[in-house]
Tab-separated table of C-alpha atoms in Angstrom:
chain	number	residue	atom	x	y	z
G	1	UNK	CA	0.000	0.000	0.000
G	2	UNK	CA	1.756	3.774	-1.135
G	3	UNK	CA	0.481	7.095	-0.919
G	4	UNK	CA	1.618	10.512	-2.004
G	5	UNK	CA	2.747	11.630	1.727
G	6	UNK	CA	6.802	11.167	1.027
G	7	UNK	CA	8.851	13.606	0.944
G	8	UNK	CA	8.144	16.529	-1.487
G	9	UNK	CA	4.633	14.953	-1.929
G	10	UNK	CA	6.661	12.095	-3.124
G	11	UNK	CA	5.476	7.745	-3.349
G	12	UNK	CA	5.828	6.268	0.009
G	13	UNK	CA	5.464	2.918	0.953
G	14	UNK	CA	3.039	2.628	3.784
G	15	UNK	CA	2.189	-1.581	3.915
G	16	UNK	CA	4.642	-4.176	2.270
G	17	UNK	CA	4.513	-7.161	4.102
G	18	UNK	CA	4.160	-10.922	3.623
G	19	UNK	CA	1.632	-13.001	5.549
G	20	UNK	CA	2.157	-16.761	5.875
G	21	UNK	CA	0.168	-18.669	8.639
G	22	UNK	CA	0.356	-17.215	12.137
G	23	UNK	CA	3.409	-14.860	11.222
G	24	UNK	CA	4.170	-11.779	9.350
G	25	UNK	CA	7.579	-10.318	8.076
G	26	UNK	CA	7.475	-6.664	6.637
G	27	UNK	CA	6.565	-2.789	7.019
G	28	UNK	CA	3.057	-2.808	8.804
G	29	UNK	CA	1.332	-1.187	11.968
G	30	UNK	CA	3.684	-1.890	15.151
G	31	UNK	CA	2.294	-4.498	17.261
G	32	UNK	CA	2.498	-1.184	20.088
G	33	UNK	CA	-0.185	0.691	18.112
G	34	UNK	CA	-4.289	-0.420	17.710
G	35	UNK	CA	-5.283	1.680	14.879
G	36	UNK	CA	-9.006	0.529	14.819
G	37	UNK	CA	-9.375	2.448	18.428
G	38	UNK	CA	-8.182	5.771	16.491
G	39	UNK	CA	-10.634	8.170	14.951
G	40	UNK	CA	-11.234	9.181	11.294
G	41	UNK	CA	-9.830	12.544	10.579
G	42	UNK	CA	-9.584	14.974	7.761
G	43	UNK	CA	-5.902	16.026	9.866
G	44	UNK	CA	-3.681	12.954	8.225
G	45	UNK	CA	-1.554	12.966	11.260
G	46	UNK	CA	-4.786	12.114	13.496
G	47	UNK	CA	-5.127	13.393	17.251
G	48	UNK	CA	-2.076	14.241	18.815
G	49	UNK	CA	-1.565	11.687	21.280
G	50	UNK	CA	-3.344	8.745	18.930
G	51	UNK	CA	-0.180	5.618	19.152
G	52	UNK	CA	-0.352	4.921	15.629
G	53	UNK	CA	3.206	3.916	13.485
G	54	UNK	CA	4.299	1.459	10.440
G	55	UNK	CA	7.092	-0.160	11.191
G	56	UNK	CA	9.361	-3.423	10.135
G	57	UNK	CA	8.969	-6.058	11.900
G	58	UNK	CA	8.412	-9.800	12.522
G	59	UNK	CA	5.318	-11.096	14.447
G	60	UNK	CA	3.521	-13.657	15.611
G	61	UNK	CA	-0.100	-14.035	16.226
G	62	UNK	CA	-2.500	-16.485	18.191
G	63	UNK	CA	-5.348	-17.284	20.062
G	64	UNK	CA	-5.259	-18.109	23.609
G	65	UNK	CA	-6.707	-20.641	25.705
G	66	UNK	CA	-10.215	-19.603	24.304
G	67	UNK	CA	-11.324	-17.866	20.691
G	68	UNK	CA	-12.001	-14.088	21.974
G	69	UNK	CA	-8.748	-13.752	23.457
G	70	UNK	CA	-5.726	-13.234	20.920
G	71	UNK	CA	-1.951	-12.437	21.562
G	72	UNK	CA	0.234	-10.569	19.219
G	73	UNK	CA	4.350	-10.794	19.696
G	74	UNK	CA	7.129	-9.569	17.659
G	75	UNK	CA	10.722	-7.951	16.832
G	76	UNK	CA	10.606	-4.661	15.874
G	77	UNK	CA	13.042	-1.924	13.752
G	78	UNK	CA	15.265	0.090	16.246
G	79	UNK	CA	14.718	3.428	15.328
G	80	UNK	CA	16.050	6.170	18.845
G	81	UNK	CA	14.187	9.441	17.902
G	82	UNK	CA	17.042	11.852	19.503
G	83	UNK	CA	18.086	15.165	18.027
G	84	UNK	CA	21.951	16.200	19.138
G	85	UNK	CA	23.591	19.401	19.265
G	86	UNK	CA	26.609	20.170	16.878
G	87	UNK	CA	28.588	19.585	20.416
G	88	UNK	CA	27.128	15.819	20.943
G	89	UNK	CA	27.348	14.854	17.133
G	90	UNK	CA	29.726	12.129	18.113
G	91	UNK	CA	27.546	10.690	20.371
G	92	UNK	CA	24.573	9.267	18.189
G	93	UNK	CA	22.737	6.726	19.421
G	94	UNK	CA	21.529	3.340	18.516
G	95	UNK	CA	20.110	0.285	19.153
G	96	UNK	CA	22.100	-2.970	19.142
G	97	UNK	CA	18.641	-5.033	19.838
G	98	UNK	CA	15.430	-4.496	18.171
G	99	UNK	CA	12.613	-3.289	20.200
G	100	UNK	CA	10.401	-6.130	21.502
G	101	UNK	CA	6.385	-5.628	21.722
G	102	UNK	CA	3.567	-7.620	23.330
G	103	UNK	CA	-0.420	-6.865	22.967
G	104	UNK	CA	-3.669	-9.070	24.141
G	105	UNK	CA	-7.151	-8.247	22.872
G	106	UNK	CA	-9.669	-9.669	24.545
G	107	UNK	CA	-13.340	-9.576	21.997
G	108	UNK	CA	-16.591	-8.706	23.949
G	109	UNK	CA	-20.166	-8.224	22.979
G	110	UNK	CA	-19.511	-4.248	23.177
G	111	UNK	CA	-16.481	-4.122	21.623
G	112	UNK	CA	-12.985	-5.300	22.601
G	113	UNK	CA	-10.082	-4.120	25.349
G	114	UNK	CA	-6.309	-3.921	24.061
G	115	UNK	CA	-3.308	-4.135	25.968
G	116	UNK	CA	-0.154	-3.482	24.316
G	117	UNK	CA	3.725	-3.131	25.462
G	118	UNK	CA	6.842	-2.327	24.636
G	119	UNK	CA	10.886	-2.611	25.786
G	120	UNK	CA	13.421	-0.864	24.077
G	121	UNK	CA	16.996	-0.523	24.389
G	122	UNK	CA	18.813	2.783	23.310
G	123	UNK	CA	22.730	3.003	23.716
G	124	UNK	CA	24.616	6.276	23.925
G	125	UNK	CA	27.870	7.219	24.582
G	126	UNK	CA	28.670	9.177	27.543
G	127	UNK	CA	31.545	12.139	28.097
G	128	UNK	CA	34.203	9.854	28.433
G	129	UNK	CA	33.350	7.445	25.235
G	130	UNK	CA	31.758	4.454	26.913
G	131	UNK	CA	28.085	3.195	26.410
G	132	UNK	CA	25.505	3.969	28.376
G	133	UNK	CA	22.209	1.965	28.440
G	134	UNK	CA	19.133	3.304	28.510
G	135	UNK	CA	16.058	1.214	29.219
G	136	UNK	CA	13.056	2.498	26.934
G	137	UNK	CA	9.355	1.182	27.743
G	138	UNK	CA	5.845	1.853	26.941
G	139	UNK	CA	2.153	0.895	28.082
G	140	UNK	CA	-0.865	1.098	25.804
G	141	UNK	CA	-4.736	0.508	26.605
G	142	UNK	CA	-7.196	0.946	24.053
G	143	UNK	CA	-10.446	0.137	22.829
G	144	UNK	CA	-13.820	0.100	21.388
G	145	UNK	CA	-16.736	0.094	23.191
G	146	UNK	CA	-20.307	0.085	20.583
G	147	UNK	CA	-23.272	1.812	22.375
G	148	UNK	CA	-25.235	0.232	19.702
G	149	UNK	CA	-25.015	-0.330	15.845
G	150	UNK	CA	-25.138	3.291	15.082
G	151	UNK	CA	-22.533	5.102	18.548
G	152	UNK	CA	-19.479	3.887	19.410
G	153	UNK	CA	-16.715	5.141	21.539
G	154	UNK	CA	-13.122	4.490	21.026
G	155	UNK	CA	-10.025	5.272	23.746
G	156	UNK	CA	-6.667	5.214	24.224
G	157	UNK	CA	-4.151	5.813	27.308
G	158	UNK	CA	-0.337	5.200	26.789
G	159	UNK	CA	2.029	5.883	29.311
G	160	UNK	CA	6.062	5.038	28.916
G	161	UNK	CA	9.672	6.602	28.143
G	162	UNK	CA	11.361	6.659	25.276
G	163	UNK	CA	8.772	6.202	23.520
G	164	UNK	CA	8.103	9.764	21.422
G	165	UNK	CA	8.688	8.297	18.142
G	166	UNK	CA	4.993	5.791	18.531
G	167	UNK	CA	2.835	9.395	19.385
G	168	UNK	CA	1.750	11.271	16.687
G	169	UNK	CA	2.165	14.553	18.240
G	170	UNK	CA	6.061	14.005	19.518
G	171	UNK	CA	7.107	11.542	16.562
G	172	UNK	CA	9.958	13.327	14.735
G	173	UNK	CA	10.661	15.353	17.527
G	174	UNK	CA	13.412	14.013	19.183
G	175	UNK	CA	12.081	13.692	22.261
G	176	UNK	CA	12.932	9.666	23.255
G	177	UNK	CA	15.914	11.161	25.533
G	178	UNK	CA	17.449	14.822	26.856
G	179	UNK	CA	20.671	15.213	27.050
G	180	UNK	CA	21.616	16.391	30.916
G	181	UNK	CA	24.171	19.298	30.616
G	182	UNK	CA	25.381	19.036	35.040
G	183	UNK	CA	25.600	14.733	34.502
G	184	UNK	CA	26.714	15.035	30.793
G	185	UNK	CA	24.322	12.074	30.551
G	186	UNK	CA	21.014	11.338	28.421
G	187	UNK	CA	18.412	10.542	30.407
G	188	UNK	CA	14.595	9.051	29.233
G	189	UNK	CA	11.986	11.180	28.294
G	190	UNK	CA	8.706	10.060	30.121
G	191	UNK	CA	5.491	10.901	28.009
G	192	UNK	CA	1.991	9.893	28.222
G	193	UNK	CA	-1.312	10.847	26.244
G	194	UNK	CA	-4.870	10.258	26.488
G	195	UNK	CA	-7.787	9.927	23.536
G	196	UNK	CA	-11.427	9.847	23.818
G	197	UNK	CA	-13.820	9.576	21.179
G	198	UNK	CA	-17.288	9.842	20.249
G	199	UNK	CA	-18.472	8.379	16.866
G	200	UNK	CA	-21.705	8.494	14.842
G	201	UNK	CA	-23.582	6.912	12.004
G	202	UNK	CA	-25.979	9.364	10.606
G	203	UNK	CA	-26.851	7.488	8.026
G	204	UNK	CA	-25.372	4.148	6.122
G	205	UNK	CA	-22.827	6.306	3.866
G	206	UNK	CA	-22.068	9.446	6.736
G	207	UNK	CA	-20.579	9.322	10.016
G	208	UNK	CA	-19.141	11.627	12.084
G	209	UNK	CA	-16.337	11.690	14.847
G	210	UNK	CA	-15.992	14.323	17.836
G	211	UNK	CA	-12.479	13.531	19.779
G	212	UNK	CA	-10.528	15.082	22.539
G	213	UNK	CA	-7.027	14.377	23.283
G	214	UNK	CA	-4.159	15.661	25.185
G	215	UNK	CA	-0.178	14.439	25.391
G	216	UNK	CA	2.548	15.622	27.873
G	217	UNK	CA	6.051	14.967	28.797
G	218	UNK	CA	7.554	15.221	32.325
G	219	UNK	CA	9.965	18.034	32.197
G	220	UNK	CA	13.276	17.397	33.653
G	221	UNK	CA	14.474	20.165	36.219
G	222	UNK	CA	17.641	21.438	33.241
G	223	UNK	CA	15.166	21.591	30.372
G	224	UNK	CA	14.806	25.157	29.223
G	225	UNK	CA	11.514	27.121	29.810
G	226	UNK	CA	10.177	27.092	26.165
G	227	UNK	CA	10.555	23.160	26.120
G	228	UNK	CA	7.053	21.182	25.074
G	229	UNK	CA	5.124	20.564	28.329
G	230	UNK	CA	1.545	19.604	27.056
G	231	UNK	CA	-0.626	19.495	24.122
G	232	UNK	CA	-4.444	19.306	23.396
G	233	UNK	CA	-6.539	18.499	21.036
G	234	UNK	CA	-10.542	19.134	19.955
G	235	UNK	CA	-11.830	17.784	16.639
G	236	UNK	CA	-15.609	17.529	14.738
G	237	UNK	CA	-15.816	16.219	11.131
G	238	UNK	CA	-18.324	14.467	9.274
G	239	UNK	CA	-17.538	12.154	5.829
G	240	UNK	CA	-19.114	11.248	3.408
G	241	UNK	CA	-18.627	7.723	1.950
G	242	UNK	CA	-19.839	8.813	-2.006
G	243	UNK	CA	-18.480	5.543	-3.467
G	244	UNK	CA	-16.975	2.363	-2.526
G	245	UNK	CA	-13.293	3.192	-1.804
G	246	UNK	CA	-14.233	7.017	-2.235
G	247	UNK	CA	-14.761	9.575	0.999
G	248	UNK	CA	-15.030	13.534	1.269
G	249	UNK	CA	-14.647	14.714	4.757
G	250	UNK	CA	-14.611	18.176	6.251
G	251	UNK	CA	-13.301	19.061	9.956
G	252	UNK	CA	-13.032	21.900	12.147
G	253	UNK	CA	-9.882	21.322	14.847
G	254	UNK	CA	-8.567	23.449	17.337
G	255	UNK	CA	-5.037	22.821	19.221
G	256	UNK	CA	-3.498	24.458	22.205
G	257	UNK	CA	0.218	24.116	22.941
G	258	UNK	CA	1.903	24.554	26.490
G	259	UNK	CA	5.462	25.377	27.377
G	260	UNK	CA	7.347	24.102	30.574
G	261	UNK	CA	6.970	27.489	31.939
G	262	UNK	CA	2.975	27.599	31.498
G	263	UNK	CA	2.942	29.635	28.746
G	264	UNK	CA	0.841	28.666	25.959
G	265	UNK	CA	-0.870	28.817	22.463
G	266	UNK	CA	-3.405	28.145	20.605
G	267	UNK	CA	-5.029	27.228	16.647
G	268	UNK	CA	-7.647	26.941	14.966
G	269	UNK	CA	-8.052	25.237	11.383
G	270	UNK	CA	-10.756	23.994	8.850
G	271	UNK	CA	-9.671	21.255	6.619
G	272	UNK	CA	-11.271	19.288	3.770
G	273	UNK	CA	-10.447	16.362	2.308
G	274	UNK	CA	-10.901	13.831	-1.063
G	275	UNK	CA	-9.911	10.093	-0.586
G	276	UNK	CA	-9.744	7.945	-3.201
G	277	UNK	CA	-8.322	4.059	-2.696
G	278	UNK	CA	-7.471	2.322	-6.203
């Protein structure tokens, strides 16, 4: 699966993957994301602290003990998510292991309950020019719970550190660690996020989604005062499914951004959107 969202509007590959029995080896959805418990948005990103990202992997998938109750495993791509100043640019990190990700879904009559989780293991140098290890980790709960065929609401709560890169509104920002300046050691960035939203079938072809959601990180005592303390996030759209494989949506979304010192800002935009699959 490819869409236009690459760099420069360029092809990017968002799904290549090969499924054989229980496993599958490619570029798909992280087993430490549930994408069905996310909202439709005209915003391509999605709300800010939705745990959504395609990644390579290897995993393994199976029910246990009884049919409702499935359990996904797998080996993940490495990928730390740290910007460095000129001054540290000898002191990239990596990951020697690849990260390692458990979720269980359990199926009821209202819907269905996700756990996910995630270890990760980032290596830096320090000062001197030996490794440091830095334990990474991440909780996610999700879900869908169906009021009844028409209202549904869907959640998420994720909770970890070193985890920016799986959160929509701190992926890219390299946030996974901060680099002390007294210790001259990189320490984990804790984050967490919550997403609540209300869905709605107006009719067979039109459906509409109202969401709040909000994502922080715990400041360190060193970081400056402008750093990224919290973000939120209200959304309203409505699509309209015109053809099979063919949707128009339109969305009204407001955002508010706060600093580590309190102070804060705010947005307002109106999008619209075509969406073709062929």
């Amino acid at each position: 699966e490819t869409d236009f969202l690459g760099a420069n509007n360029g092809l990017r590959i968002r799904h290549a993957f090969v499924e054989t029995g229980n496993f599958i080896i490619g570029q798909t959805w992280s087993t430490f994301t549930d994408v069905n418990s996310v909202p439709q948005t005209v915003d391509v990103d999605g709300p800010n602290s939705s745990v959504q990202l395609r990644t390579v992997r290897i995993r393994y998938a199976d029910r246990l003990l009884e049919s409702n109750l499935r359990y996904i495993v797998s080996l993940e791509s490495p990928d730390p998510d740290v910007v460095l100043a000129d001054s540290l640019s000898d002191r990239i990190p990596s990951q020697f292991l690849p990260d390692i990700a458990g979720q269980l879904i359990r199926n009821f009559d209202f819907g269905y309950i996700s756990l996910a989780t995630i270890i990760r293991g980032i290596t830096v140098k320090d000062s001197s020019g030996s490794s440091e290890q830095i334990l990474g980790y991440g909780v996610l709960l999700s879900g869908v719970y169906n009021l009844d065929t028409q209202n549904k609401f869907l959640f998420q709560g994720v909770y970890g550190a070193a985890i920016s890169r799986y959160i929509t509104a701190l992926k890219g920002k390299g946030v996974d660690l901060v680099y002390n300046p007294s210790t001259e050691l990189f320490e984990a960035t804790k984050s967490f996020g919550l997403l609540i939203s209300y869905n709605h079938d107006w009719r067979s072809d039109i459906s509409s989604a109202f969401t709040i959601g909000m994502v922080g990180i715990i400041n360190k005592d060193f970081e400056t005062a402008d750093a990224f303390s919290q973000s939120w996030y209200y959304s309203g759209n409505v699509f309209w499914n015109a053809l099979l494989g063919v949707r128009f949506g339109l969305e009204i979304a407001q955002g508010r951004r706060i600093n580590n010192d309190t102070s804060f800002g705010r947005a307002t935009r109106i999008g619209f959107i075509f969406y073709a699959d062929f």
